[in-house]
XYZ file of C-alpha atoms in Angstrom:
218
model
C 4.423 -9.079 11.973
C 3.548 -6.149 9.308
C 4.099 -7.268 5.674
C 4.435 -4.693 2.717
C 1.894 -5.341 0.233
C 3.780 -3.795 -2.771
C 7.697 -5.229 -1.677
C 5.940 -8.460 -0.419
C 8.730 -8.382 2.662
C 7.599 -9.026 6.112
C 9.250 -6.661 8.960
C 8.846 -6.985 12.451
C 9.234 -3.753 15.214
C 6.739 -1.088 15.125
C 7.297 0.017 11.309
C 4.313 1.860 9.953
C 5.637 2.184 6.681
C 7.938 -0.201 4.387
C 10.871 1.594 4.166
C 11.425 0.108 0.903
C 8.706 1.805 -1.392
C 7.300 3.758 2.065
C 3.798 1.687 1.431
C 1.347 1.501 4.439
C 2.569 -2.132 6.183
C -0.167 -4.406 7.110
C -1.110 -6.742 9.710
C 0.406 -6.711 13.768
C 3.936 -4.961 14.592
C 5.924 -7.649 16.608
C 8.776 -6.726 19.043
C 12.249 -5.805 16.937
C 15.515 -8.093 17.061
C 16.846 -4.202 16.268
C 17.155 -1.333 18.951
C 14.424 1.342 17.800
C 16.046 3.803 15.754
C 14.714 7.531 16.844
C 15.641 9.336 13.688
C 12.134 10.915 11.925
C 11.696 11.858 9.311
C 10.355 15.422 9.225
C 7.999 16.405 6.146
C 7.853 19.804 7.912
C 11.094 20.667 7.608
C 11.378 19.541 4.242
C 8.314 21.468 3.225
C 10.149 24.648 5.028
C 13.796 23.862 2.874
C 11.784 23.417 -0.331
C 10.303 27.047 0.298
C 13.622 28.321 1.153
C 15.280 27.664 -1.671
C 12.422 28.142 -4.263
C 11.732 31.401 -2.714
C 15.706 32.527 -2.982
C 16.449 31.614 -5.838
C 13.523 32.869 -7.228
C 14.635 36.801 -5.684
C 18.103 35.976 -7.088
C 17.280 35.271 -10.503
C 16.649 38.302 -12.011
C 19.383 40.006 -10.492
C 21.728 37.158 -11.665
C 19.517 37.950 -15.593
C 20.496 41.881 -15.143
C 24.039 40.954 -13.501
C 25.160 38.655 -16.379
C 22.636 39.880 -19.818
C 20.808 36.472 -19.425
C 17.565 37.552 -21.727
C 14.050 37.805 -20.254
C 12.899 35.329 -21.545
C 14.832 32.853 -20.266
C 14.789 33.629 -16.810
C 11.257 33.820 -16.661
C 10.937 29.573 -17.977
C 12.673 29.468 -15.081
C 11.137 31.167 -12.641
C 7.901 29.020 -13.792
C 9.634 26.220 -14.007
C 10.855 26.507 -10.472
C 7.598 27.320 -8.942
C 5.812 24.861 -11.231
C 8.521 22.514 -8.919
C 7.483 23.730 -5.355
C 4.255 23.684 -6.157
C 3.952 19.375 -7.685
C 7.007 18.424 -4.507
C 4.794 20.393 -1.845
C 2.169 18.946 -3.384
C 3.685 15.114 -3.456
C 5.140 15.421 0.391
C 2.372 16.631 2.033
C -0.423 14.290 0.423
C 1.960 10.933 -0.556
C 4.906 10.272 1.507
C 5.514 6.475 -1.186
C 9.123 7.555 -2.271
C 8.077 5.160 -5.228
C 5.205 7.035 -6.394
C 7.480 11.040 -5.783
C 9.590 9.198 -7.868
C 7.340 8.136 -10.306
C 5.136 11.142 -10.842
C 8.610 13.283 -10.421
C 9.136 12.551 -13.778
C 6.006 14.266 -15.019
C 6.835 17.086 -13.243
C 10.008 17.485 -14.806
C 8.354 17.461 -18.220
C 5.636 19.813 -17.522
C 8.967 22.228 -16.384
C 10.268 21.540 -19.534
C 6.611 22.111 -21.884
C 6.349 25.406 -19.319
C 10.613 26.064 -20.931
C 10.073 25.392 -24.680
C 6.761 27.564 -24.331
C 7.971 31.031 -23.214
C 11.677 30.453 -25.137
C 10.440 28.445 -28.177
C 14.474 26.880 -27.725
C 14.658 24.033 -29.718
C 16.794 22.188 -27.181
C 13.805 21.350 -24.967
C 12.151 19.798 -27.620
C 15.337 17.636 -29.152
C 16.529 16.846 -26.139
C 15.662 17.704 -22.623
C 11.779 16.134 -23.047
C 12.967 12.764 -25.176
C 15.954 12.562 -22.042
C 13.360 12.866 -19.302
C 11.519 10.170 -20.786
C 14.278 8.257 -21.502
C 14.908 7.695 -18.162
C 11.806 7.334 -17.177
C 11.603 4.280 -18.541
C 14.823 3.586 -17.486
C 13.915 3.702 -14.061
C 10.145 1.980 -14.580
C 12.560 -0.944 -16.306
C 14.395 -1.136 -13.212
C 11.849 -1.560 -10.580
C 9.501 -3.697 -12.464
C 12.913 -6.457 -12.789
C 13.281 -5.824 -8.949
C 10.374 -5.971 -7.273
C 8.328 -7.432 -10.410
C 4.096 -8.109 -10.617
C 3.976 -5.883 -7.687
C 5.383 -2.591 -8.882
C 3.334 -3.331 -12.531
C -0.299 -3.646 -9.103
C 0.557 -0.488 -7.455
C 1.899 1.580 -10.473
C 0.294 0.687 -13.496
C -0.804 4.480 -14.305
C 2.718 6.291 -13.990
C 3.891 3.196 -17.013
C 0.979 3.563 -18.763
C 1.611 7.682 -18.662
C 5.444 6.791 -19.335
C 4.997 4.863 -22.375
C 2.544 7.472 -23.810
C 4.412 9.552 -23.278
C 8.240 8.037 -24.953
C 6.155 8.002 -28.052
C 5.544 11.874 -27.941
C 8.408 13.296 -28.673
C 7.985 11.715 -32.165
C 5.036 13.835 -32.642
C 7.369 16.650 -31.792
C 9.872 15.675 -34.510
C 6.782 14.560 -36.583
C 5.967 19.399 -36.260
C 9.040 19.844 -37.227
C 10.125 21.139 -33.058
C 13.350 18.929 -32.956
C 16.514 19.434 -34.680
C 17.790 15.878 -33.953
C 15.521 13.016 -34.589
C 17.101 10.853 -32.472
C 16.135 11.083 -29.090
C 12.933 10.977 -30.425
C 13.554 8.400 -32.342
C 15.271 6.354 -29.507
C 12.798 7.372 -26.300
C 9.673 6.260 -28.646
C 11.451 2.701 -30.184
C 12.378 2.699 -25.908
C 8.781 2.547 -24.781
C 7.241 0.419 -27.562
C 9.774 -2.231 -26.000
C 9.026 -1.378 -22.720
C 5.296 -1.914 -23.344
C 5.919 -4.974 -24.995
C 7.737 -6.361 -22.144
C 5.239 -5.564 -19.841
C 2.408 -7.344 -21.957
C 4.180 -9.890 -22.307
C 5.740 -10.957 -18.625
C 3.323 -8.805 -16.508
C 0.242 -9.229 -18.551
C -2.396 -10.355 -15.705
C -1.296 -7.573 -13.455
C -1.024 -5.046 -15.762
C -4.833 -5.740 -17.305
C -6.547 -5.850 -13.651
C -5.264 -2.270 -12.931
C -5.785 -1.559 -16.230
C -9.794 -2.669 -15.722
C -9.722 -1.343 -12.581
C -8.295 2.302 -13.100
C -11.642 2.204 -16.304
C -13.499 0.828 -14.005
C -12.969 3.882 -11.320
């Protein structure tokens, strides 16, 4: 019987990856009591669709910008964001099929896109609402998965949890630098990050400290 070390669940059949988190299964395969599912995920198809959609958007955006009189800096920011999104998502699909890890990394991708958007346009809506909103969403995602998988999620994804905590506090710096028009989202993000870190230290201290030692010793 094969077993997922992250989820702590055992599976019969010839599965290679955990259907919950897409991590590699360990152990010997056993015959499954269910019929074999012939449907296979195709990374090549996903990459082709991603490339086509991204390319079509990049081609259409300059025309839409001209027709709708959208400022050039906004069109450029969206194009840069789409390009970054394509590169990061392609890298994730090619090198890491772990679904939970994909989502955890995608929050970092969204933050990179938001940062590029702000650097190009200087729009304070990005720093006031978009960046704190992404940080809050990432923390909620982490809270749900830690509650569901407990120590196993912390053991496998500790560095992403720490990234989200640090980035959750970052909007405070934007607020203090005068780059926001309303401080509440930044303070809400920072407060959530600090409370989440406290919860990790109280309830999953062993797993978190063990993973931190691995990260710093690597």
